[in-house]
Short mmCIF file of C-alpha atoms and ligand atoms in Angstrom, two decimals:
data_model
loop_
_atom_site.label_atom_id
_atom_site.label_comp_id
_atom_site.label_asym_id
_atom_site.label_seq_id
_atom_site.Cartn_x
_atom_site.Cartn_y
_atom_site.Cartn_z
CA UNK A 1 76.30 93.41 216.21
CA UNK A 2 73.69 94.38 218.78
CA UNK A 3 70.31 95.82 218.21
CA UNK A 4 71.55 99.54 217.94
CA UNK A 5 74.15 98.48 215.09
CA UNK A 6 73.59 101.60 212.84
CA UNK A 7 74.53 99.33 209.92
CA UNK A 8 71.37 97.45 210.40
CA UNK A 9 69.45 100.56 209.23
CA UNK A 10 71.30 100.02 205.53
CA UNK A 11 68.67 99.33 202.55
CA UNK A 12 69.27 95.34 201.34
CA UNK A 13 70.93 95.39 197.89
CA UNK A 14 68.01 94.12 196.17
CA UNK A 15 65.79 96.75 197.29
CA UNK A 16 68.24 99.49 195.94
CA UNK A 17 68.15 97.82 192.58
CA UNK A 18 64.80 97.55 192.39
CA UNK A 19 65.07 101.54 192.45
CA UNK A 20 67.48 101.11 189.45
CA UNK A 21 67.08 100.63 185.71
CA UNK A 22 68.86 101.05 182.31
CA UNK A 23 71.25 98.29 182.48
CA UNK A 24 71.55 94.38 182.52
CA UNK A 25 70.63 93.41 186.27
CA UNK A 26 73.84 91.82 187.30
CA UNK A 27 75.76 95.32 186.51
CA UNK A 28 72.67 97.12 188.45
CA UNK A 29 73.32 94.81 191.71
CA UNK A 30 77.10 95.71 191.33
CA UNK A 31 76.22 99.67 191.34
CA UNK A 32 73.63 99.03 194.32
CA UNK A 33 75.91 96.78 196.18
CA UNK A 34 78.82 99.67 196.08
CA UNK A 35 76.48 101.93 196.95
CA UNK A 36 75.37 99.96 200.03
CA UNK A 37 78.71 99.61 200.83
CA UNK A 38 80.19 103.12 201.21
CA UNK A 39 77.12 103.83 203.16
CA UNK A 40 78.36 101.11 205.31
CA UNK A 41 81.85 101.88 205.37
CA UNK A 42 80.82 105.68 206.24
CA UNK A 43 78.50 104.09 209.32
CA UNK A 44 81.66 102.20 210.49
CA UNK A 45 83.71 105.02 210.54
CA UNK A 46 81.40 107.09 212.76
CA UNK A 47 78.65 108.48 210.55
CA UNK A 48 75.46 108.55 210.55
CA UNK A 49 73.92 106.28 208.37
CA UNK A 50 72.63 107.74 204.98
CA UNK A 51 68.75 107.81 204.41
CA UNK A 52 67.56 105.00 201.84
CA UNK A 53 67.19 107.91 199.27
CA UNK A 54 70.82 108.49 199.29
CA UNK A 55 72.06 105.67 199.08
CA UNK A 56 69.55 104.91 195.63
CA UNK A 57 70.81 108.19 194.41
CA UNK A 58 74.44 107.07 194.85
CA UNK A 59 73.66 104.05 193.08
CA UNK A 60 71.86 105.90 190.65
CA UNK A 61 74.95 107.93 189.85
CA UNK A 62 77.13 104.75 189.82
CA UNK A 63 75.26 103.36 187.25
CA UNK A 64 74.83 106.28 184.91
CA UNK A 65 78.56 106.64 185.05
CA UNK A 66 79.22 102.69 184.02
CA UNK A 67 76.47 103.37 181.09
CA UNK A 68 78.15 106.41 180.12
CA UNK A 69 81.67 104.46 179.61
CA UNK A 70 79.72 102.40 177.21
CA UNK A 71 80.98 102.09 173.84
CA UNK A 72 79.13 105.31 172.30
CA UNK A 73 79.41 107.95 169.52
CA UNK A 74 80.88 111.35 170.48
CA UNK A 75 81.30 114.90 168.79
CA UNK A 76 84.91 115.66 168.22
CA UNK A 77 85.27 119.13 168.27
CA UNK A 78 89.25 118.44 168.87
CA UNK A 79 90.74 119.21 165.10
CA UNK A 80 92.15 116.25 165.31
CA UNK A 81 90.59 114.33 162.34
CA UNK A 82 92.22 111.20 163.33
CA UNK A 83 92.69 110.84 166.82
CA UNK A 84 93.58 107.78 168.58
CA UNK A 85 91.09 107.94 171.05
CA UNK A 86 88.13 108.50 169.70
CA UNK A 87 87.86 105.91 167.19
CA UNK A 88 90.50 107.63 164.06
CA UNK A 89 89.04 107.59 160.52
CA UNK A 90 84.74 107.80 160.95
CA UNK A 91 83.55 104.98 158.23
CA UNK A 92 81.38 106.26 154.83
CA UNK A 93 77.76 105.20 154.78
CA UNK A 94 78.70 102.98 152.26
CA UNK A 95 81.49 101.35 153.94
CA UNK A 96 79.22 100.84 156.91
CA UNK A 97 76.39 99.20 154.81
CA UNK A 98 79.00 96.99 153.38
CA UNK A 99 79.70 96.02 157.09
CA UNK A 100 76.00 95.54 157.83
CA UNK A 101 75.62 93.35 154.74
CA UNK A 102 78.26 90.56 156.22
CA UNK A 103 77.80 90.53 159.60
CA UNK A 104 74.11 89.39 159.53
CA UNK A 105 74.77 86.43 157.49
CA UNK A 106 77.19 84.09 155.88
CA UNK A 107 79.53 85.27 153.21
CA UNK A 108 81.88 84.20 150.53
CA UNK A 109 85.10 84.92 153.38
CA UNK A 110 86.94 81.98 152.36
CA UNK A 111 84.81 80.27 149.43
CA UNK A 112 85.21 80.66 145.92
CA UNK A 113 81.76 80.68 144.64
CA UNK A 114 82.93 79.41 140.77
CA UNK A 115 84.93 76.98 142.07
CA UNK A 116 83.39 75.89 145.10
CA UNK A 117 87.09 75.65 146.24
CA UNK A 118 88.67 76.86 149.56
CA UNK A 119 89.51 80.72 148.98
CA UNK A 120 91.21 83.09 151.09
CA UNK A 121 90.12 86.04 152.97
CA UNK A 122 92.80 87.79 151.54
CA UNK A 123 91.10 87.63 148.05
CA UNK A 124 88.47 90.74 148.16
CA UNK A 125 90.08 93.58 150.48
CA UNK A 126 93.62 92.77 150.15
CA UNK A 127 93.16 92.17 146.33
CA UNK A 128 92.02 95.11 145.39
CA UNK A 129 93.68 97.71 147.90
CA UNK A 130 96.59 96.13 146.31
CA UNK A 131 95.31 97.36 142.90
CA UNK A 132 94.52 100.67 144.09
CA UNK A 133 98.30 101.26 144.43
CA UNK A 134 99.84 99.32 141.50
CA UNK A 135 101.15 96.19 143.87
CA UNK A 136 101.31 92.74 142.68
CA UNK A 137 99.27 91.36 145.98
CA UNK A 138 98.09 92.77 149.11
CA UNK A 139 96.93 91.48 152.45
CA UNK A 140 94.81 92.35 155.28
CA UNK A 141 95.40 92.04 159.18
CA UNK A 142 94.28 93.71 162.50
CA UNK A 143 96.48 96.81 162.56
CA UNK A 144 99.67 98.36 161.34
CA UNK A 145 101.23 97.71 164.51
CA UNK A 146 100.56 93.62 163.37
CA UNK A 147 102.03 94.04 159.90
CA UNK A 148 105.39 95.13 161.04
CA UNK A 149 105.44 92.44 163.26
CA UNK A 150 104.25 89.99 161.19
CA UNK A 151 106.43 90.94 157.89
CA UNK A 152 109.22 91.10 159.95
CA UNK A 153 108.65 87.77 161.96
CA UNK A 154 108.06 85.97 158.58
CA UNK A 155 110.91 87.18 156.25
CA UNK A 156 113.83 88.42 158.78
CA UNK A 157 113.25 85.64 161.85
CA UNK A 158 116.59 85.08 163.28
CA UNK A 159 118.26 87.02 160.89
CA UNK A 160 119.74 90.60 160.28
CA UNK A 161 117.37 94.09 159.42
CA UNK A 162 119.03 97.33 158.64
CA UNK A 163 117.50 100.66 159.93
CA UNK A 164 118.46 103.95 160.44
CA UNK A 165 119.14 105.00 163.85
CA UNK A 166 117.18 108.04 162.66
CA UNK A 167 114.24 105.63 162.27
CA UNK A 168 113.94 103.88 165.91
CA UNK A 169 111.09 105.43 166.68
CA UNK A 170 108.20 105.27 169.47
CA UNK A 171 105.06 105.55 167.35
CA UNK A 172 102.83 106.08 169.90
CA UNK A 173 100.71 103.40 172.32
CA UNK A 174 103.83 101.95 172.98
CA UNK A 175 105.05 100.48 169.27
CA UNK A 176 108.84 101.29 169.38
CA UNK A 177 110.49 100.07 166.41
CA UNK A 178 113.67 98.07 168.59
CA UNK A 179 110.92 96.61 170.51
CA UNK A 180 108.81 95.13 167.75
CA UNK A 181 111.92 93.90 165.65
CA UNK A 182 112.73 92.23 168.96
CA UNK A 183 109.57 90.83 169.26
CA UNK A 184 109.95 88.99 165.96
CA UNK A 185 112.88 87.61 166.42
CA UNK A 186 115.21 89.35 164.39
CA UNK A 187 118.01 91.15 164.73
CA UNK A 188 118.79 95.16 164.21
CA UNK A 189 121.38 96.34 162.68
CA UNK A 190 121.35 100.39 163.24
CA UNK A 191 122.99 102.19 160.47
CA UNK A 192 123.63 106.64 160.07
CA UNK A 193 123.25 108.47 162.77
CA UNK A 194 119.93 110.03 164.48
CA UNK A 195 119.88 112.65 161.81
CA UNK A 196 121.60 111.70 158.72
CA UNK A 197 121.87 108.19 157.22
CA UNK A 198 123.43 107.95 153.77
CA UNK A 199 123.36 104.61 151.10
CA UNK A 200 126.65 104.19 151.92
CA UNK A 201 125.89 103.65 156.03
CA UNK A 202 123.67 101.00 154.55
CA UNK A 203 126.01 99.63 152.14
CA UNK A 204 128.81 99.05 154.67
CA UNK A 205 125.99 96.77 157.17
CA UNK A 206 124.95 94.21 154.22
CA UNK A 207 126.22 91.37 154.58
CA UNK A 208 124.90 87.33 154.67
CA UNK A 209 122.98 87.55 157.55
CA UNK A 210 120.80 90.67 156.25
CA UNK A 211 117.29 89.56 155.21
CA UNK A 212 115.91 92.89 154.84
CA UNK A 213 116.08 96.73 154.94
CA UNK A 214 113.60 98.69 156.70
CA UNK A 215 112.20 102.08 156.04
CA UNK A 216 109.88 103.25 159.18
CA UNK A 217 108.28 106.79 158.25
CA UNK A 218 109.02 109.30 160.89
CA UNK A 219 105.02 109.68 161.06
CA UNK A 220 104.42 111.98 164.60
CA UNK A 221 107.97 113.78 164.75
CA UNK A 222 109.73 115.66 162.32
CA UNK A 223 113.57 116.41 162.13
CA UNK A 224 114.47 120.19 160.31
CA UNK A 225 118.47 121.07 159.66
CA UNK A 226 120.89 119.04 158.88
CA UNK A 227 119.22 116.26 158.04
CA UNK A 228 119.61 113.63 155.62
CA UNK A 229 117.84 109.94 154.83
CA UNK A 230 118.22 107.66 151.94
CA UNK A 231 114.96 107.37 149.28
CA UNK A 232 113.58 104.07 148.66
CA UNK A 233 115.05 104.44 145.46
CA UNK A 234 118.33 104.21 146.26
CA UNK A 235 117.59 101.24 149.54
CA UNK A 236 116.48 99.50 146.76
CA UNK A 237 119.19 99.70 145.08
CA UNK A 238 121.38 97.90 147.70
CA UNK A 239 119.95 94.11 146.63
CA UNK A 240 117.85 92.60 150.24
CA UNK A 241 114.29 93.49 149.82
CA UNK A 242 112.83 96.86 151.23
CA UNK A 243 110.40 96.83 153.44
CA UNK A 244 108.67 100.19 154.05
CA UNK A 245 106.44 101.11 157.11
CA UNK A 246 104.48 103.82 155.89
CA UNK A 247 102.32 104.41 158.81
CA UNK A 248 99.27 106.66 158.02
CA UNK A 249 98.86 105.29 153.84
CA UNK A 250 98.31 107.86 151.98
CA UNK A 251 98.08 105.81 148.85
CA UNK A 252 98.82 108.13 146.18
CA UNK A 253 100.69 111.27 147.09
CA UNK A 254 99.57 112.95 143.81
CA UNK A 255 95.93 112.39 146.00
CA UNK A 256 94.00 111.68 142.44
CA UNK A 257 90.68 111.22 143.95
CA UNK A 258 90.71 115.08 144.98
CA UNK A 259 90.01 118.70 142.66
CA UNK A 260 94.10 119.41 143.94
CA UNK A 261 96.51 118.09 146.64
CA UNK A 262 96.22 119.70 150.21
CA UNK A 263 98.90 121.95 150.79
CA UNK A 264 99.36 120.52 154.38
CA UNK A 265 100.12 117.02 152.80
CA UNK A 266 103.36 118.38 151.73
CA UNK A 267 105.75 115.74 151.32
CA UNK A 268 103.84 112.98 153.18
CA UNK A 269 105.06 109.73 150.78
CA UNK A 270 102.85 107.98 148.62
CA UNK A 271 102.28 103.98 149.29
CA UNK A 272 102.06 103.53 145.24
CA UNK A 273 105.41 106.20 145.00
CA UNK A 274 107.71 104.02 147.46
CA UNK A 275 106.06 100.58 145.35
CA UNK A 276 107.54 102.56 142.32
CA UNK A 277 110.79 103.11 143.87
CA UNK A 278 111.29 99.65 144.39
CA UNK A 279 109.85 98.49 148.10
CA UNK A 280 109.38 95.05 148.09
CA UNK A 281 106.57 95.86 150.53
CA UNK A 282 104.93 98.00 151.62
CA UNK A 283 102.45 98.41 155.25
CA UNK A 284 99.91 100.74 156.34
CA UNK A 285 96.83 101.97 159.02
CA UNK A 286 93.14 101.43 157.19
CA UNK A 287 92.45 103.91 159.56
CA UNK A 288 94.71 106.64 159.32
CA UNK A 289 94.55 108.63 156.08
CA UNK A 290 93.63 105.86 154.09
CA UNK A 291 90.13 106.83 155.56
CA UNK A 292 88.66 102.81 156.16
CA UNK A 293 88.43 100.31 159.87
CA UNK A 294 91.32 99.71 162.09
CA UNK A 295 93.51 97.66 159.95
CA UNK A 296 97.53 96.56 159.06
CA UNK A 297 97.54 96.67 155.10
CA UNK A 298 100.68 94.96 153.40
CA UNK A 299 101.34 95.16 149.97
CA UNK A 300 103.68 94.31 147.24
CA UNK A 301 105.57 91.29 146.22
CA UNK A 302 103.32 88.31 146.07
CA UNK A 303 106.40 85.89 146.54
CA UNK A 304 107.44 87.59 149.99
CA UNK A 305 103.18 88.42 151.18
CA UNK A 306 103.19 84.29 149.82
CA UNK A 307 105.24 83.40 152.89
CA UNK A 308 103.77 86.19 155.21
CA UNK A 309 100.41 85.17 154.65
CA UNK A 310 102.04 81.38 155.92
CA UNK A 311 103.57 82.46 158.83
CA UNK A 312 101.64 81.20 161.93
CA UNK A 313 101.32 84.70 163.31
CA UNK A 314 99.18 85.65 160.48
CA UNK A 315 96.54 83.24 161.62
CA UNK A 316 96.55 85.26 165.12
CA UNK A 317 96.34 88.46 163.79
CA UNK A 318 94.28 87.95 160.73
CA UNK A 319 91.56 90.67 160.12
CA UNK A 320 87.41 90.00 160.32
CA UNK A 321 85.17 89.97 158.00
CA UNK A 322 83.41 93.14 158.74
CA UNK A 323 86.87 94.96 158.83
CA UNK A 324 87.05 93.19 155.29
CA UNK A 325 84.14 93.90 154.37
CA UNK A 326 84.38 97.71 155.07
CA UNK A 327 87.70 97.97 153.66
CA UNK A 328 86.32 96.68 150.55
CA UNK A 329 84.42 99.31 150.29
CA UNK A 330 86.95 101.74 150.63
CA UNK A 331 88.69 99.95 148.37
CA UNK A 332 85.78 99.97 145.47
CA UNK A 333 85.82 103.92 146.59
CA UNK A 334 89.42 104.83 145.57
CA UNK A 335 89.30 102.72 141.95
CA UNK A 336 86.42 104.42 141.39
CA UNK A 337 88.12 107.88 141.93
CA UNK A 338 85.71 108.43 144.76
CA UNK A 339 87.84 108.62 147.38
CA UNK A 340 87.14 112.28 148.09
CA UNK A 341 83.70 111.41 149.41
CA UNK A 342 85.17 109.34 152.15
CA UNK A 343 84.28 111.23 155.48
CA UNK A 344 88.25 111.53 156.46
CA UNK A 345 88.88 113.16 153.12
CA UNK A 346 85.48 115.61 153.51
CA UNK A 347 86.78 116.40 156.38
CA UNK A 348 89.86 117.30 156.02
CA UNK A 349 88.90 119.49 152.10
CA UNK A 350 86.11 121.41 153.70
CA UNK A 351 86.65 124.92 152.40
CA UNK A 352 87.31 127.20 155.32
CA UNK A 353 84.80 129.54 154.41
CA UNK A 354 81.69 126.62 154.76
CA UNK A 355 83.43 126.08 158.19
CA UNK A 356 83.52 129.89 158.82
CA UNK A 357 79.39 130.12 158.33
CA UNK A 358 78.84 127.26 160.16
CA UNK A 359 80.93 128.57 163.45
CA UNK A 360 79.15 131.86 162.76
CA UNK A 361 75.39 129.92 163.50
CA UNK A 362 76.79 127.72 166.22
CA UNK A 363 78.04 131.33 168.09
CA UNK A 364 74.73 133.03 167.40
CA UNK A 365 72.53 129.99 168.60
CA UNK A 366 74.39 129.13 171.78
CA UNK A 367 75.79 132.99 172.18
CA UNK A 368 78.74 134.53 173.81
CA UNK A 369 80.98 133.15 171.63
CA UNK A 370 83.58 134.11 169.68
CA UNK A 371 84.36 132.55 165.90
CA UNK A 372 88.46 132.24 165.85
CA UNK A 373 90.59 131.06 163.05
CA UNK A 374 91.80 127.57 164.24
CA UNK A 375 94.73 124.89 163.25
CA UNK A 376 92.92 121.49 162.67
CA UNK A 377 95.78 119.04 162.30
CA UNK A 378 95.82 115.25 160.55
CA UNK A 379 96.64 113.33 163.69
CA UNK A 380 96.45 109.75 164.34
CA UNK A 381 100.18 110.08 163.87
CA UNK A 382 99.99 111.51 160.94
CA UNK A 383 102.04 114.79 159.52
CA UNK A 384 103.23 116.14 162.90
CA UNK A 385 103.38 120.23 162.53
CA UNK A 386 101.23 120.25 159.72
CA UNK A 387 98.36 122.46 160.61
CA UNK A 388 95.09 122.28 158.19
CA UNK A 389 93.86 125.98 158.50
CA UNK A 390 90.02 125.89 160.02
CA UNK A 391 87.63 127.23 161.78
CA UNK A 392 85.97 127.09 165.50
CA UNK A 393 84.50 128.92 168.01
CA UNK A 394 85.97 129.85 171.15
CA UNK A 395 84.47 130.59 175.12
CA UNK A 396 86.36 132.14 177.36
CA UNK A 397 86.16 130.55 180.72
CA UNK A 398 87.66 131.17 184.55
CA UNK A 399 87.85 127.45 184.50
CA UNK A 400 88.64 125.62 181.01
CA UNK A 401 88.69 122.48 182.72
CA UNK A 402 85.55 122.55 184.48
CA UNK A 403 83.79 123.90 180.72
CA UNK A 404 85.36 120.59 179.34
CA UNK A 405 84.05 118.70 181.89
CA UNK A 406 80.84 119.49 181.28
CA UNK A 407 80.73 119.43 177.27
CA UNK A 408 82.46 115.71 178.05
CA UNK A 409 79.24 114.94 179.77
CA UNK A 410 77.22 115.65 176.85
CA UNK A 411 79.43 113.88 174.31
CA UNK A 412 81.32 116.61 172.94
CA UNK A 413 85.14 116.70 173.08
CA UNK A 414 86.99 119.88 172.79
CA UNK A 415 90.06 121.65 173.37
CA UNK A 416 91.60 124.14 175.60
CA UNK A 417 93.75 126.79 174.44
CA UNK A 418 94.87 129.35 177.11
CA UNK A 419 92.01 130.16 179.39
CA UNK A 420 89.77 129.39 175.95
CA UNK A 421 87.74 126.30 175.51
CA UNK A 422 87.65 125.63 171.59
CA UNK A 423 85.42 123.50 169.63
CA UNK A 424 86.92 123.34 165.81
CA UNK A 425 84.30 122.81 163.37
CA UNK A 426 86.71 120.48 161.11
CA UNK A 427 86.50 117.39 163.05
CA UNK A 428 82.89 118.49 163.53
CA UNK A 429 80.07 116.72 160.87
CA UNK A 430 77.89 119.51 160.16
CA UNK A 431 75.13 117.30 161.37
CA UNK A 432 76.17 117.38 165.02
CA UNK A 433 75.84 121.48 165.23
CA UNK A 434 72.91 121.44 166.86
CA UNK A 435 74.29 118.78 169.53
CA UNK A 436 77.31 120.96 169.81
CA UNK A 437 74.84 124.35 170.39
CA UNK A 438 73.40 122.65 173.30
CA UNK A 439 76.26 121.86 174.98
CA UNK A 440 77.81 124.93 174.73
CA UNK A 441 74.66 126.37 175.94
CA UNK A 442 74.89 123.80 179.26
CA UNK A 443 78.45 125.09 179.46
CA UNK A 444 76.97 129.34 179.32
CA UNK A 445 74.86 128.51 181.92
CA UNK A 446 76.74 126.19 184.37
CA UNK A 447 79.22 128.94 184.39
CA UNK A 448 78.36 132.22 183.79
CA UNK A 449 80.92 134.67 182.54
C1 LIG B 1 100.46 104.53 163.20
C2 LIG B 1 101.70 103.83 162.83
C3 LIG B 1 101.90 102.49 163.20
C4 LIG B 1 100.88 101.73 163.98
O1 LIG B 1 99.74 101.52 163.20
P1 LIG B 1 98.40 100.97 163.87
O2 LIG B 1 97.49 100.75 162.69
O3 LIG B 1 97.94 102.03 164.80
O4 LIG B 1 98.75 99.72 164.56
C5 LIG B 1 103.08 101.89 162.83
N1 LIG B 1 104.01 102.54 162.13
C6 LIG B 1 103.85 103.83 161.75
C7 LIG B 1 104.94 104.50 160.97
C8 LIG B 1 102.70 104.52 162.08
O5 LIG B 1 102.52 105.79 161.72
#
């Protein structure tokens, strides 16, 4: 370097921090120190080099972007009550207090009180989602995803599980039914064909080796024509125990806790209905329409969930106390025929007509708007096709993506449809309007007409 080197002109790192604030120093110097370093690598390749100010702002920028992919609430204005990435089922105030009250301080996890005895953490949540549904025992691990792999691993290791071929699904996020029964060690045995599978296909695969049959609900495809699957009734009929992955748990198809079942439900299975048909178990999302935290829920047969609960994997994928502890809650919410009070159930019962005012004052605050009749769907792979009529408001845009863009940067996540950006007011809590005006109002003005 000689005395003219251009690159001597660059600001030290610490003096662009010092310009910085908002976040832990160490992830400051990293913005200021890729800042300094673009300026440099633009010097090197011929450039001028940047004034000081630049180079802060570019910093600047760098770390507002690392604080905006912070864990943080958004507005989904998608439709899609459950979707994957943001977050699925919101938790009820209660369920959240429940989680506050654990987390803080110790808790009874894994002591009985009375006794003073080792307990198990399968004792509060698992006991009494297990009730909700009419099983024998229940238990409680980090996702559905887990469960499978976990009932499977415990009760069919090394042995033989029938499935429909009509049933080797991809769920989504890469959980593809072959691949997880690989995973655990046992070994498929594909029965029917993709789009009908009869008792008898079943039937004619039993044999010593068979440890279980499995039942994997169809959950984000649907097959129309000439279809045909076996009920649980009649798999249970054939003797191994059934296992039955039932994906988003709805736990009662007769849906109890509300004034009358949701059309759009249609026949989406019951957990408690495929326990009454004779599954030996039977696993489930806490997060998907059961309405509660990220969680596998197995129930059924306390003899088989004995030996599950023993396995060694169960120890690595064993749920935490505030997942417990809000599941609990959820729990206490559906015995107590409350369920409908659960934000995923509001939700997804809001009369169209509440939704229809409330589009109507979002259009007329941030104006230019239109109020359109929308399709809000389940999600979360949940009732594929199954559209929940709703309500939204719609701008048109020259550039839908560009409108996105910059409702994204205000927390608010929409759709496009056509050359329409669309926020449904479903997915929407009423309390985030006003947030959702504003943006819309950013969006009016950063691109006019
Ligand atoms: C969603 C789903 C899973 C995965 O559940 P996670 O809780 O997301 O792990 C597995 N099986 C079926 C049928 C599903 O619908």
């Amino acid at each position: 370097m000689d005395g003219n080197d251009p690159r001597r002109s660059l600001p030290a790192v610490d003096r662009v921090v010092a310009s910085l604030d908002g976040l832990p120093h160490p992830l400051l110097v990293d913005c200021a120190r890729e800042a300094v370093d673009a300026a440099r690598a633009r010097v090197e390749s011929g450039h001028p080099s940047p004034p000081e100010a630049e180079i802060v702002a570019d910093a600047r920028d760098r770390a507002g972007r690392l604080r905006r992919r912070l864990l943080r609430p958004v507005v989904n204005a998608t439709g899609v009550l459950l979707h994957t990435n943001l977050g699925r089922s919101p938790l009820s105030a209660e369920a959240r207090a429940a989680v506050d009250d654990v987390a803080g301080r110790a808790s009874n996890l894994e002591l009985r009180m009375d006794a003073g005895t080792r307990g198990s953490r399968h004792e509060h949540a698992g006991a009494l989602l297990a009730r909700t549904c009419g099983a024998e025992a229940g238990l409680v691990v980090n996702n559905n995803a887990a469960a499978v792999l976990l009932a499977l691993a415990a009760l069919a290791r090394g042995r033989e599980v029938v499935v429909s071929r009509g049933e080797l699904v991809e769920i989504g996020g890469g959980f593809r039914i072959p691949e997880v029964m690989a995973e655990s060690g046992c070994r498929l045995v594909e029965v029917g064909t993709t789009n009908r599978t009869r008792r008898s296909d079943y039937a004619a695969a039993l044999g010593p080796e068979t440890a279980l049959v499995l039942r994997v609900h169809a959950s984000n495809y649907r097959m129309v024509g000439f279809v045909e699957s076996t009920p649980v009734r009649e798999l249970a009929s054939l003797g191994p125990p059934v296992i039955v992955d039932a994906g988003s748990g709805l736990l009662d198809e007769t849906t109890p806790w509300l004034d009358r079942r949701p059309g759009w439900l249609r026949d989406e299975p019951g957990v408690r209905q495929a326990l009454e048909d004779g599954a030996a178990l039977v696993t489930f999302s806490g997060d998907k329409l059961l309405g509660g935290p990220q969680a596998g829920i197995l129930v059924g047969r306390a003899d088989l969930l004995g030996r599950v609960a023993r396995h060694p994997l169960a120890r690595a994928v064993r749920a935490d106390k505030m997942t417990l502890a809000a599941l609990q809650s959820v729990a206490l919410a559906y015995l107590d025929g409350r369920a409908g009070t659960l934000p995923l159930w509001r939700m997804a019962t809001r009369p169209t007509q509440e939704l229809r005012a409330r589009a109507e004052a979002v259009a007329d605050a941030a104006g230019g708007l239109k109020v359109v009749d929308t399709e809000a769907v389940a999600g979360g792979g949940s009732l594929p096709g199954r559209a929940i009529p709703s309500v939204g408001v719609a701008l048109e845009t020259a550039d839908a993506a560009a409108a996105t863009k910059i409702l994204r940067n205000r927390d608010v996540v929409a759709r496009v449809e056509g050359s329409a950006l669309v926020c449904d007011l479903r997915s929407v809590d009423a309390s985030d309007d006003a947030r959702l005006v504003d943006a819309l109002r950013a969006v009016r003005e950063a691109l006019p007409g």
